[in-house]
Amino acid sequence: MNSAAMYPPVSGPAPNMFGSVPGYQGPTAGAAVYHPLSAPTANIFGSVPGYEAGAGGYIPPPMPMQPTAPLEPGSTPDNWSIPALSEDDARKAFQSFASSHCCYSSSPADNGVITKMEPFNTYRYRLETFTESRSTEWAHKPYEGETPDCNTQPAPQPWEIAATPPKLFTKQTQELRVPFTSSIKDCNTCLATGKVKCEDCKGNGYKSCTMCNGSGRRNEESCTQCEAAGKKKCSVCNGEGMKACDTCKGKRRLLAFIQVKVEWTNHVDDHIVEQNSGLKAEELRSANGKELFKNSQYLLYPLLGFPNPAISEASERLIKEHQSKYAQTSRILQQRQTVDLIPITKVAYKWKEAFHSYVVYGTNNQVSANDYPATCCCVIL
């Protein structure tokens, strides 16, 4: 799909404390470069005519101008199988597992006699929904001579502002200044003086000497660190008691504007068909599998006709959930569904007249063996 069609130009509200700019429902206090402004500071921005006050947050995307094309089912593969694990490969995987643990003896892996190998192959269905969401917020930066443009023209809507998208299914955030919303304001943090009280010395300009604890004497002699004064000039403010304001960086004024925060997010959900091998869910989620099917398009059609009905049911359920959930506050740009076959073999073996088992799983033959019979307590000094 071409990016121009997928990512059309793109705009939300401001609290009463900020005033309003036409078409922006719900910007919240914030900053492009600096930390968001707190509510008491917000009054310095005054009003931007036309922006309706709102609760802030995400802005629903506009309805598409053209009707959405009907969904089309993807093709399904013919080969759903995977070769069985050989006894030799099972042993090699077990030996590799044992050697990767410093406290495991290699004897069970080398000398254990395999008595049974039972397949528990399963399927993993994964649905990804790639979305773009937009929210508005007030931001500010130190004023450095820029020309304010508030109300010189109508401000564009949040979804009308062009943004540069990342590669599909890649997370990214972009902050864009909204044209025609900037104005110059006095800095409320320092009351437009450019300086604030130094917190290090509490505005005194000096700090108690740490070598003599403020006494002026050390080891019955005059303290050489503070020249017997008991205090030293504050290095943060150079003895002035005041330092440059962090909000305006000493400029005394701020350029205040509305910015759009654009977030691209890849929402992922997995469904793993139940099996009785004893593997944990997190092991199966991260396991390497054989890709049997992959389909990607704007809005997906549920996967029908899969040999295991649980996968078809999961596909239908998750696609419906994603399209319902994420279309409310964001724009769905692309969806992708994948089916992997995860090979699982449970191996029973005999070692020193006792029976044990381990599980080999994934196409890279990972091993899970919770009851490895020959371990020791290692102490690393």
PDB file of N, CA, C and O in Angstrom, residues 113-147:
ATOM      1  N   VAL A 113      19.148 -42.859  28.274  1.00  0.00           N
ATOM      2  CA  VAL A 113      18.604 -43.672  27.177  1.00  0.00           C
ATOM      3  C   VAL A 113      17.189 -43.196  26.862  1.00  0.00           C
ATOM      4  O   VAL A 113      16.295 -43.235  27.726  1.00  0.00           O
ATOM      5  N   ILE A 114      17.002 -42.712  25.639  1.00  0.00           N
ATOM      6  CA  ILE A 114      15.678 -42.223  25.235  1.00  0.00           C
ATOM      7  C   ILE A 114      14.729 -43.409  25.098  1.00  0.00           C
ATOM      8  O   ILE A 114      15.014 -44.376  24.391  1.00  0.00           O
ATOM      9  N   THR A 115      13.586 -43.332  25.786  1.00  0.00           N
ATOM     10  CA  THR A 115      12.615 -44.427  25.766  1.00  0.00           C
ATOM     11  C   THR A 115      11.355 -44.089  24.979  1.00  0.00           C
ATOM     12  O   THR A 115      10.658 -44.992  24.506  1.00  0.00           O
ATOM     13  N   LYS A 116      11.077 -42.783  24.827  1.00  0.00           N
ATOM     14  CA  LYS A 116       9.845 -42.414  24.120  1.00  0.00           C
ATOM     15  C   LYS A 116       9.951 -40.979  23.636  1.00  0.00           C
ATOM     16  O   LYS A 116      10.489 -40.114  24.323  1.00  0.00           O
ATOM     17  N   MET A 117       9.420 -40.711  22.448  1.00  0.00           N
ATOM     18  CA  MET A 117       9.344 -39.356  21.913  1.00  0.00           C
ATOM     19  C   MET A 117       7.914 -39.097  21.432  1.00  0.00           C
ATOM     20  O   MET A 117       7.413 -39.812  20.573  1.00  0.00           O
ATOM     21  N   GLU A 118       7.287 -38.089  22.016  1.00  0.00           N
ATOM     22  CA  GLU A 118       5.865 -37.832  21.729  1.00  0.00           C
ATOM     23  C   GLU A 118       5.689 -36.397  21.220  1.00  0.00           C
ATOM     24  O   GLU A 118       6.062 -35.446  21.905  1.00  0.00           O
ATOM     25  N   PRO A 119       5.123 -36.209  20.011  1.00  0.00           N
ATOM     26  CA  PRO A 119       4.928 -34.850  19.474  1.00  0.00           C
ATOM     27  C   PRO A 119       3.721 -34.148  20.090  1.00  0.00           C
ATOM     28  O   PRO A 119       2.679 -34.775  20.320  1.00  0.00           O
ATOM     29  N   PHE A 120       3.877 -32.866  20.351  1.00  0.00           N
ATOM     30  CA  PHE A 120       2.781 -32.023  20.843  1.00  0.00           C
ATOM     31  C   PHE A 120       2.739 -30.734  20.030  1.00  0.00           C
ATOM     32  O   PHE A 120       2.478 -29.667  20.573  1.00  0.00           O
ATOM     33  N   ASN A 121       3.009 -30.819  18.742  1.00  0.00           N
ATOM     34  CA  ASN A 121       3.058 -29.623  17.895  1.00  0.00           C
ATOM     35  C   ASN A 121       1.801 -28.775  18.065  1.00  0.00           C
ATOM     36  O   ASN A 121       0.686 -29.295  18.181  1.00  0.00           O
ATOM     37  N   THR A 122       2.001 -27.462  18.091  1.00  0.00           N
ATOM     38  CA  THR A 122       0.854 -26.579  18.261  1.00  0.00           C
ATOM     39  C   THR A 122       0.981 -25.375  17.340  1.00  0.00           C
ATOM     40  O   THR A 122       2.009 -25.177  16.683  1.00  0.00           O
ATOM     41  N   TYR A 123      -0.066 -24.565  17.290  1.00  0.00           N
ATOM     42  CA  TYR A 123      -0.107 -23.399  16.418  1.00  0.00           C
ATOM     43  C   TYR A 123      -0.146 -22.119  17.253  1.00  0.00           C
ATOM     44  O   TYR A 123      -0.768 -22.077  18.325  1.00  0.00           O
ATOM     45  N   ARG A 124       0.505 -21.105  16.743  1.00  0.00           N
ATOM     46  CA  ARG A 124       0.437 -19.770  17.360  1.00  0.00           C
ATOM     47  C   ARG A 124      -0.120 -18.791  16.338  1.00  0.00           C
ATOM     48  O   ARG A 124       0.447 -18.609  15.250  1.00  0.00           O
ATOM     49  N   TYR A 125      -1.221 -18.154  16.679  1.00  0.00           N
ATOM     50  CA  TYR A 125      -1.822 -17.134  15.819  1.00  0.00           C
ATOM     51  C   TYR A 125      -1.460 -15.769  16.394  1.00  0.00           C
ATOM     52  O   TYR A 125      -1.600 -15.530  17.606  1.00  0.00           O
ATOM     53  N   ARG A 126      -0.991 -14.886  15.538  1.00  0.00           N
ATOM     54  CA  ARG A 126      -0.608 -13.540  15.991  1.00  0.00           C
ATOM     55  C   ARG A 126      -1.286 -12.497  15.118  1.00  0.00           C
ATOM     56  O   ARG A 126      -1.242 -12.565  13.891  1.00  0.00           O
ATOM     57  N   LEU A 127      -1.931 -11.526  15.773  1.00  0.00           N
ATOM     58  CA  LEU A 127      -2.567 -10.421  15.062  1.00  0.00           C
ATOM     59  C   LEU A 127      -1.880  -9.121  15.469  1.00  0.00           C
ATOM     60  O   LEU A 127      -1.712  -8.842  16.653  1.00  0.00           O
ATOM     61  N   GLU A 128      -1.493  -8.330  14.468  1.00  0.00           N
ATOM     62  CA  GLU A 128      -0.891  -7.024  14.699  1.00  0.00           C
ATOM     63  C   GLU A 128      -1.768  -5.961  14.046  1.00  0.00           C
ATOM     64  O   GLU A 128      -2.170  -6.109  12.893  1.00  0.00           O
ATOM     65  N   THR A 129      -2.055  -4.917  14.787  1.00  0.00           N
ATOM     66  CA  THR A 129      -2.823  -3.795  14.255  1.00  0.00           C
ATOM     67  C   THR A 129      -2.000  -2.530  14.441  1.00  0.00           C
ATOM     68  O   THR A 129      -1.711  -2.122  15.565  1.00  0.00           O
ATOM     69  N   PHE A 130      -1.603  -1.923  13.322  1.00  0.00           N
ATOM     70  CA  PHE A 130      -0.744  -0.745  13.334  1.00  0.00           C
ATOM     71  C   PHE A 130      -1.620   0.500  13.230  1.00  0.00           C
ATOM     72  O   PHE A 130      -2.386   0.657  12.275  1.00  0.00           O
ATOM     73  N   THR A 131      -1.525   1.376  14.235  1.00  0.00           N
ATOM     74  CA  THR A 131      -2.417   2.528  14.311  1.00  0.00           C
ATOM     75  C   THR A 131      -1.650   3.835  14.417  1.00  0.00           C
ATOM     76  O   THR A 131      -0.491   3.876  14.816  1.00  0.00           O
ATOM     77  N   GLU A 132      -2.344   4.905  14.070  1.00  0.00           N
ATOM     78  CA  GLU A 132      -1.850   6.265  14.281  1.00  0.00           C
ATOM     79  C   GLU A 132      -2.866   7.002  15.133  1.00  0.00           C
ATOM     80  O   GLU A 132      -4.064   7.003  14.820  1.00  0.00           O
ATOM     81  N   SER A 133      -2.415   7.594  16.213  1.00  0.00           N
ATOM     82  CA  SER A 133      -3.306   8.384  17.073  1.00  0.00           C
ATOM     83  C   SER A 133      -2.735   9.782  17.248  1.00  0.00           C
ATOM     84  O   SER A 133      -1.525   9.993  17.128  1.00  0.00           O
ATOM     85  N   ARG A 134      -3.617  10.731  17.523  1.00  0.00           N
ATOM     86  CA  ARG A 134      -3.200  12.127  17.660  1.00  0.00           C
ATOM     87  C   ARG A 134      -3.845  12.756  18.881  1.00  0.00           C
ATOM     88  O   ARG A 134      -5.021  12.540  19.159  1.00  0.00           O
ATOM     89  N   SER A 135      -3.032  13.524  19.598  1.00  0.00           N
ATOM     90  CA  SER A 135      -3.535  14.292  20.736  1.00  0.00           C
ATOM     91  C   SER A 135      -2.908  15.677  20.679  1.00  0.00           C
ATOM     92  O   SER A 135      -1.867  15.873  20.047  1.00  0.00           O
ATOM     93  N   THR A 136      -3.555  16.636  21.319  1.00  0.00           N
ATOM     94  CA  THR A 136      -3.026  17.999  21.319  1.00  0.00           C
ATOM     95  C   THR A 136      -2.669  18.410  22.731  1.00  0.00           C
ATOM     96  O   THR A 136      -3.270  17.947  23.704  1.00  0.00           O
ATOM     97  N   GLU A 137      -1.694  19.290  22.838  1.00  0.00           N
ATOM     98  CA  GLU A 137      -1.276  19.781  24.144  1.00  0.00           C
ATOM     99  C   GLU A 137      -0.635  21.148  23.975  1.00  0.00           C
ATOM    100  O   GLU A 137      -0.116  21.473  22.905  1.00  0.00           O
ATOM    101  N   TRP A 138      -0.703  21.938  25.039  1.00  0.00           N
ATOM    102  CA  TRP A 138      -0.001  23.211  25.023  1.00  0.00           C
ATOM    103  C   TRP A 138       1.465  22.972  25.316  1.00  0.00           C
ATOM    104  O   TRP A 138       1.823  22.139  26.152  1.00  0.00           O
ATOM    105  N   ALA A 139       2.330  23.706  24.613  1.00  0.00           N
ATOM    106  CA  ALA A 139       3.763  23.582  24.814  1.00  0.00           C
ATOM    107  C   ALA A 139       4.376  24.972  24.865  1.00  0.00           C
ATOM    108  O   ALA A 139       3.737  25.963  24.516  1.00  0.00           O
ATOM    109  N   HIS A 140       5.611  25.027  25.322  1.00  0.00           N
ATOM    110  CA  HIS A 140       6.298  26.314  25.379  1.00  0.00           C
ATOM    111  C   HIS A 140       7.793  26.092  25.229  1.00  0.00           C
ATOM    112  O   HIS A 140       8.296  24.984  25.432  1.00  0.00           O
ATOM    113  N   LYS A 141       8.488  27.133  24.878  1.00  0.00           N
ATOM    114  CA  LYS A 141       9.940  27.146  24.793  1.00  0.00           C
ATOM    115  C   LYS A 141      10.419  28.562  25.095  1.00  0.00           C
ATOM    116  O   LYS A 141       9.641  29.520  24.987  1.00  0.00           O
ATOM    117  N   PRO A 142      11.668  28.724  25.494  1.00  0.00           N
ATOM    118  CA  PRO A 142      12.168  30.084  25.705  1.00  0.00           C
ATOM    119  C   PRO A 142      12.014  30.921  24.438  1.00  0.00           C
ATOM    120  O   PRO A 142      12.293  30.451  23.331  1.00  0.00           O
ATOM    121  N   TYR A 143      11.582  32.154  24.595  1.00  0.00           N
ATOM    122  CA  TYR A 143      11.397  33.031  23.436  1.00  0.00           C
ATOM    123  C   TYR A 143      12.760  33.498  22.925  1.00  0.00           C
ATOM    124  O   TYR A 143      13.564  34.042  23.681  1.00  0.00           O
ATOM    125  N   GLU A 144      13.001  33.281  21.642  1.00  0.00           N
ATOM    126  CA  GLU A 144      14.293  33.625  21.047  1.00  0.00           C
ATOM    127  C   GLU A 144      14.115  34.475  19.796  1.00  0.00           C
ATOM    128  O   GLU A 144      14.828  34.321  18.806  1.00  0.00           O
ATOM    129  N   GLY A 145      13.132  35.370  19.843  1.00  0.00           N
ATOM    130  CA  GLY A 145      12.948  36.325  18.749  1.00  0.00           C
ATOM    131  C   GLY A 145      12.020  35.865  17.646  1.00  0.00           C
ATOM    132  O   GLY A 145      11.877  36.555  16.632  1.00  0.00           O
ATOM    133  N   GLU A 146      11.380  34.695  17.808  1.00  0.00           N
ATOM    134  CA  GLU A 146      10.476  34.227  16.764  1.00  0.00           C
ATOM    135  C   GLU A 146       9.279  35.182  16.602  1.00  0.00           C
ATOM    136  O   GLU A 146       8.865  35.854  17.551  1.00  0.00           O
ATOM    137  N   THR A 147       8.724  35.205  15.396  1.00  0.00           N
ATOM    138  CA  THR A 147       7.528  36.024  15.143  1.00  0.00           C
ATOM    139  C   THR A 147       6.288  35.219  15.499  1.00  0.00           C
ATOM    140  O   THR A 147       6.050  34.148  14.926  1.00  0.00           O
TER     141      THR A 147
END
